[in-house]
Short mmCIF file of C-alpha atoms and ligand atoms in Angstrom, two decimals:
data_model
loop_
_atom_site.label_atom_id
_atom_site.label_comp_id
_atom_site.label_asym_id
_atom_site.label_seq_id
_atom_site.Cartn_x
_atom_site.Cartn_y
_atom_site.Cartn_z
CA UNK K 163 -14.50 59.89 36.28
CA UNK K 164 -17.02 57.95 34.19
CA UNK K 165 -20.13 56.83 36.06
CA UNK K 166 -20.76 53.06 35.67
CA UNK K 167 -24.22 51.95 34.54
CA UNK K 168 -26.65 50.15 36.82
CA UNK K 169 -27.62 46.56 35.95
CA UNK K 170 -31.05 47.88 34.89
CA UNK K 171 -29.42 50.30 32.47
CA UNK K 172 -27.12 47.57 31.17
CA UNK K 173 -30.15 45.34 30.49
CA UNK K 174 -31.76 48.13 28.43
CA UNK K 175 -28.53 48.70 26.53
CA UNK K 176 -28.45 44.97 25.79
CA UNK K 177 -32.01 45.08 24.41
CA UNK K 178 -30.81 47.78 22.03
CA UNK K 179 -27.64 45.86 21.26
CA UNK K 180 -29.59 42.75 20.28
CA UNK K 181 -31.98 44.77 18.10
CA UNK K 182 -29.07 46.45 16.30
CA UNK K 183 -27.41 43.05 15.86
CA UNK K 184 -30.56 41.58 14.30
CA UNK K 185 -30.98 44.62 12.07
CA UNK K 186 -27.45 44.16 10.75
CA UNK K 187 -28.29 40.50 10.03
CA UNK K 188 -31.41 41.53 8.09
CA UNK K 189 -29.30 43.93 6.03
CA UNK K 190 -26.52 41.37 5.58
CA UNK K 191 -28.90 38.81 4.05
CA UNK K 192 -29.85 41.36 1.40
CA UNK K 193 -26.32 42.52 0.53
CA UNK K 194 -25.61 41.37 -3.05
CA UNK K 195 -24.42 42.69 -6.38
CA UNK K 196 -27.17 44.82 -7.95
CA UNK K 197 -28.62 46.15 -4.70
CA UNK K 198 -28.42 49.83 -3.74
CA UNK K 199 -27.46 51.05 -0.29
CA UNK K 200 -30.72 53.03 -0.22
CA UNK K 201 -32.67 49.77 -0.56
CA UNK K 202 -30.69 48.28 2.34
CA UNK K 203 -31.28 51.39 4.43
CA UNK K 204 -35.04 51.07 3.88
CA UNK K 205 -34.98 47.44 5.06
CA UNK K 206 -33.19 48.45 8.25
CA UNK K 207 -35.44 51.40 9.04
CA UNK K 208 -38.55 49.24 8.60
CA UNK K 209 -37.15 46.48 10.82
CA UNK K 210 -36.15 48.92 13.56
CA UNK K 211 -39.54 50.65 13.58
CA UNK K 212 -41.42 47.31 13.41
CA UNK K 213 -39.62 46.46 16.66
CA UNK K 214 -40.86 49.62 18.34
CA UNK K 215 -37.52 51.43 18.25
CA UNK K 216 -36.26 54.58 16.59
CA UNK K 217 -33.35 54.62 14.12
CA UNK K 218 -31.11 56.93 16.14
CA UNK K 219 -28.81 57.99 13.30
CA UNK K 220 -31.68 59.52 11.33
CA UNK K 221 -31.52 63.25 12.02
CA UNK K 222 -28.47 62.96 14.31
CA UNK K 223 -26.69 66.28 13.67
CA UNK K 224 -28.69 66.25 10.43
CA UNK K 225 -27.58 62.79 9.23
CA UNK K 226 -30.07 61.83 6.47
CA UNK K 227 -30.60 58.07 7.01
CA UNK K 228 -31.08 55.19 9.43
CA UNK K 229 -27.78 53.58 8.48
CA UNK K 230 -24.30 54.78 7.69
CA UNK K 231 -23.34 52.79 4.60
CA UNK K 232 -19.72 53.18 3.65
CA UNK K 233 -18.56 51.52 0.43
CA UNK K 234 -14.92 50.62 -0.36
CA UNK K 235 -12.76 53.74 0.27
CA UNK K 236 -15.42 55.37 2.44
CA UNK K 237 -14.35 54.66 6.03
CA UNK K 238 -17.50 55.70 7.89
CA UNK K 239 -20.56 57.98 7.78
CA UNK K 240 -21.45 57.18 4.17
CA UNK K 241 -24.90 58.22 2.96
CA UNK K 242 -27.15 55.50 1.56
CA UNK K 243 -27.48 56.22 -2.17
CA UNK K 244 -28.71 54.94 -5.53
CA UNK K 245 -25.24 53.66 -6.37
CA UNK K 246 -25.51 49.95 -7.11
CA UNK K 247 -23.25 47.56 -5.18
CA UNK K 248 -21.10 45.38 -7.41
CA UNK K 249 -19.20 42.13 -7.04
CA UNK K 250 -15.97 42.66 -5.12
CA UNK K 251 -17.12 45.77 -3.22
CA UNK K 252 -17.23 45.95 0.57
CA UNK K 253 -19.85 47.89 2.51
CA UNK K 254 -19.61 48.93 6.14
CA UNK K 255 -23.08 49.06 7.68
CA UNK K 256 -23.31 51.06 10.89
CA UNK K 257 -26.62 50.95 12.75
CA UNK K 258 -28.02 52.73 15.80
CA UNK K 259 -31.25 52.38 17.73
CA UNK K 260 -32.99 54.30 20.46
CA UNK K 261 -35.32 52.11 22.52
CA UNK K 262 -36.73 52.64 26.02
CA UNK K 263 -34.50 55.69 26.39
CA UNK K 264 -31.20 53.89 25.70
CA UNK K 265 -29.00 53.42 22.65
CA UNK K 266 -27.61 50.62 20.52
CA UNK K 267 -24.69 51.04 18.11
CA UNK K 268 -22.86 48.39 16.09
CA UNK K 269 -21.31 47.97 12.67
CA UNK K 270 -20.22 45.19 10.31
CA UNK K 271 -18.42 45.27 6.99
CA UNK K 272 -19.95 42.92 4.43
CA UNK K 273 -18.28 41.62 1.28
CA UNK K 274 -20.46 41.99 -1.83
CA UNK K 275 -20.29 38.65 -3.59
CA UNK K 276 -16.71 37.41 -3.89
CA UNK K 277 -13.92 39.79 -2.85
CA UNK K 278 -10.23 39.47 -3.65
CA UNK K 279 -7.92 37.77 -1.16
CA UNK K 280 -6.35 40.99 0.16
CA UNK K 281 -9.78 42.50 0.80
CA UNK K 282 -10.89 39.32 2.58
CA UNK K 283 -7.77 39.58 4.75
CA UNK K 284 -8.55 43.23 5.56
CA UNK K 285 -12.03 42.21 6.76
CA UNK K 286 -10.74 39.27 8.80
CA UNK K 287 -7.95 41.25 10.46
CA UNK K 288 -10.20 44.21 11.27
CA UNK K 289 -12.85 41.99 12.84
CA UNK K 290 -10.27 40.05 14.83
CA UNK K 291 -8.72 43.33 16.03
CA UNK K 292 -12.10 44.27 17.46
CA UNK K 293 -12.09 41.09 19.56
CA UNK K 294 -8.50 41.81 20.63
CA UNK K 295 -9.68 45.24 21.79
CA UNK K 296 -12.71 43.79 23.53
CA UNK K 297 -10.52 41.35 25.48
CA UNK K 298 -8.71 44.38 26.96
CA UNK K 299 -11.95 46.02 28.17
CA UNK K 300 -11.65 44.81 31.76
CA UNK K 301 -12.05 46.41 35.15
CA UNK K 302 -8.83 48.12 36.19
CA UNK K 303 -7.58 48.57 32.63
CA UNK K 304 -7.31 51.71 30.54
CA UNK K 305 -8.69 52.76 27.19
CA UNK K 306 -5.09 52.75 25.96
CA UNK K 307 -5.00 48.98 26.53
CA UNK K 308 -7.85 48.59 24.03
CA UNK K 309 -6.25 50.91 21.48
CA UNK K 310 -2.89 49.21 21.86
CA UNK K 311 -4.42 45.78 21.27
CA UNK K 312 -6.20 46.93 18.10
CA UNK K 313 -3.25 48.88 16.74
CA UNK K 314 -0.55 46.28 17.27
CA UNK K 315 -2.65 43.52 15.71
CA UNK K 316 -3.59 45.54 12.60
CA UNK K 317 -0.19 47.07 12.02
CA UNK K 318 1.52 43.67 12.35
CA UNK K 319 -0.76 42.55 9.51
CA UNK K 320 0.41 45.48 7.37
CA UNK K 321 -2.72 47.61 7.70
CA UNK K 322 -3.15 51.07 9.23
CA UNK K 323 -5.40 52.53 11.91
CA UNK K 324 -7.57 55.58 11.28
CA UNK K 325 -6.87 57.97 14.15
CA UNK K 326 -9.34 60.77 13.51
CA UNK K 327 -12.30 58.72 14.76
CA UNK K 328 -12.76 56.51 17.81
CA UNK K 329 -15.11 54.40 19.89
CA UNK K 330 -17.07 55.84 22.79
CA UNK K 331 -19.14 55.34 25.88
CA UNK K 332 -22.85 54.65 25.32
CA UNK K 333 -25.99 55.02 27.41
CA UNK K 334 -28.88 57.46 27.24
CA UNK K 335 -26.67 59.26 24.72
CA UNK K 336 -25.21 57.43 21.75
CA UNK K 337 -21.85 59.10 22.30
CA UNK K 338 -20.70 59.38 25.89
CA UNK K 339 -17.32 59.57 27.60
CA UNK K 340 -14.80 58.08 27.47
CA UNK K 341 -13.48 58.20 23.92
CA UNK K 342 -12.00 54.84 22.95
CA UNK K 343 -9.19 55.31 20.39
CA UNK K 344 -8.04 52.43 18.20
CA UNK K 345 -4.39 53.21 18.88
CA UNK K 346 -2.45 53.98 22.01
CA UNK K 347 -0.21 52.83 24.78
CA UNK K 348 -0.95 50.28 27.48
CA UNK K 349 -1.69 51.83 30.85
CA UNK K 350 -2.68 55.20 29.35
CA UNK K 351 -6.06 56.82 28.83
CA UNK K 352 -9.30 56.70 30.79
CA UNK K 353 -9.62 54.08 33.51
CA UNK K 354 -12.04 51.21 32.82
CA UNK K 355 -14.31 50.17 35.66
CA UNK K 356 -16.93 47.50 36.21
CA UNK K 357 -20.25 48.56 34.65
CA UNK K 358 -18.88 51.02 32.10
CA UNK K 359 -20.55 50.52 28.72
CA UNK K 360 -18.49 51.28 25.64
CA UNK K 361 -18.50 50.86 21.88
CA UNK K 362 -15.24 49.61 20.38
CA UNK K 363 -14.99 50.24 16.66
CA UNK K 364 -11.74 49.80 14.75
CA UNK K 365 -11.61 51.57 11.38
CA UNK K 366 -8.72 49.96 9.50
CA UNK K 367 -7.27 50.93 6.11
CA UNK K 368 -5.72 48.58 3.56
CA UNK K 369 -3.18 51.27 2.69
CA UNK K 370 -2.05 54.40 4.50
CA UNK K 371 -3.94 55.78 7.51
CA UNK K 372 -4.73 59.20 6.04
CA UNK K 373 -8.36 60.18 5.54
CA UNK K 374 -10.26 63.23 4.31
CA UNK K 375 -13.74 64.59 4.82
CA UNK K 376 -15.92 64.61 1.70
CA UNK K 377 -17.65 67.76 0.50
CA UNK K 378 -20.95 66.72 2.10
CA UNK K 379 -19.29 67.24 5.49
CA UNK K 380 -19.96 63.67 6.61
CA UNK K 381 -18.31 60.95 4.61
CA UNK K 382 -14.79 60.07 5.72
CA UNK K 383 -12.70 58.54 2.92
CA UNK K 384 -9.21 57.12 2.61
CA UNK K 385 -6.69 59.56 1.17
CA UNK K 386 -5.15 56.85 -1.03
CA UNK K 387 -8.59 55.62 -2.24
CA UNK K 388 -7.86 52.09 -1.03
CA UNK K 389 -10.45 50.13 0.92
CA UNK K 390 -11.25 50.54 4.62
CA UNK K 391 -13.08 48.18 6.99
CA UNK K 392 -15.08 48.91 10.15
CA UNK K 393 -16.55 46.64 12.83
CA UNK K 394 -18.22 47.76 16.06
CA UNK K 395 -19.64 46.04 19.12
CA UNK K 396 -21.00 47.34 22.41
CA UNK K 397 -19.60 45.81 25.60
CA UNK K 398 -19.84 46.26 29.34
CA UNK K 399 -16.58 46.34 31.25
CA UNK K 400 -16.46 43.60 33.87
CA UNK K 401 -13.89 42.08 36.17
CA UNK K 402 -11.77 39.49 34.34
CA UNK K 403 -13.61 39.58 31.01
CA UNK K 404 -16.08 41.98 29.41
CA UNK K 405 -19.64 41.04 28.48
CA UNK K 406 -20.96 41.61 24.95
CA UNK K 407 -24.11 43.73 24.68
CA UNK K 408 -24.28 43.27 20.90
CA UNK K 409 -23.15 40.34 18.76
CA UNK K 410 -22.33 39.20 15.24
CA UNK K 411 -23.88 35.77 15.91
CA UNK K 412 -27.09 36.63 14.00
CA UNK K 413 -25.14 37.93 11.02
CA UNK K 414 -22.88 34.91 10.96
CA UNK K 415 -25.69 32.39 11.38
CA UNK K 416 -24.45 31.17 14.77
CA UNK K 417 -27.82 32.02 16.32
CA UNK K 418 -31.17 31.77 14.52
CA UNK K 419 -33.86 34.41 14.86
MG1 MG V 718 -21.70 52.88 15.04
MG1 MG V 719 -20.16 54.05 17.55
#
C-alpha cells in the first residue's frame, strides 16, 4: 500500500516540479549545433543553485553531474561530456532537484537543429505517449493502465518500449514506490489512489526494444544503435483526472518566465 501525500507535501513537490521545468527550458534555449552537453549541464547546475535548490542527480549513487544528457542511441543516464552536439542529433535532458526536503524530476528530448522526419516522429509519438499515460493516472486505476496506454500508442506507431527502466513514485526520495512501467496490462499493477505522486517517463526506441549498459555502468544504450527518446513529467493522482506537478509549457513557450 502506497501512502498518499498530504496537500502540503504536494505543494512542495510542485515547487520542485516548476523549478525542474524552468531548468529544462533554460537548457532547451541553449541546445544548438556546436554546444557540448557539459556546457548545458553547467547552465542547469547554476540555475538550480541560484534558485536555492540542490541538483539531486549530482552524487546520486555516484552520478557525476546535475543532468543526465543522453544523445541519440543513449536512452538514459548519459554523462555530460565534451562531445559537441551536431545538426540532426537528439538529446534527452533529465533533471532533478532537491528543495525544501522534496524532489523534482522531469525530462525532455530536444532536437538539435533540424532532425529528419522519422526522428521528429519518434519525438512526437514519445511525448504524446507520456500524455496518454498521464491520462490513465487516476484514482482507482492501476499502474498497468498507464503502461498499457504508453505501450499501445507507441507500438501502433511502429516504435518499441524499453522495459528495463520505469517511472516511479516521488516524494522525500527521488525514487519511491510504486514502479511505473511503460508497458503492461490494464487492471494490473499497483493501485493508484488520490494523492499519490508519480513520475511517468516513457523511453521509446526507433528500432528494437533491446538495450545494453555501457562500460561506465550508467549509460543505457539501444542495442541496434538507433535513436531513443525520453520524456518525463511528475503528476499527482486525482479523482477523474490527474494534476501536473511539472510542465513542458516553459520549454515550449506556452508560459513566459
Ligand atoms: Mg528523470
Ligand atoms: Mg524519474
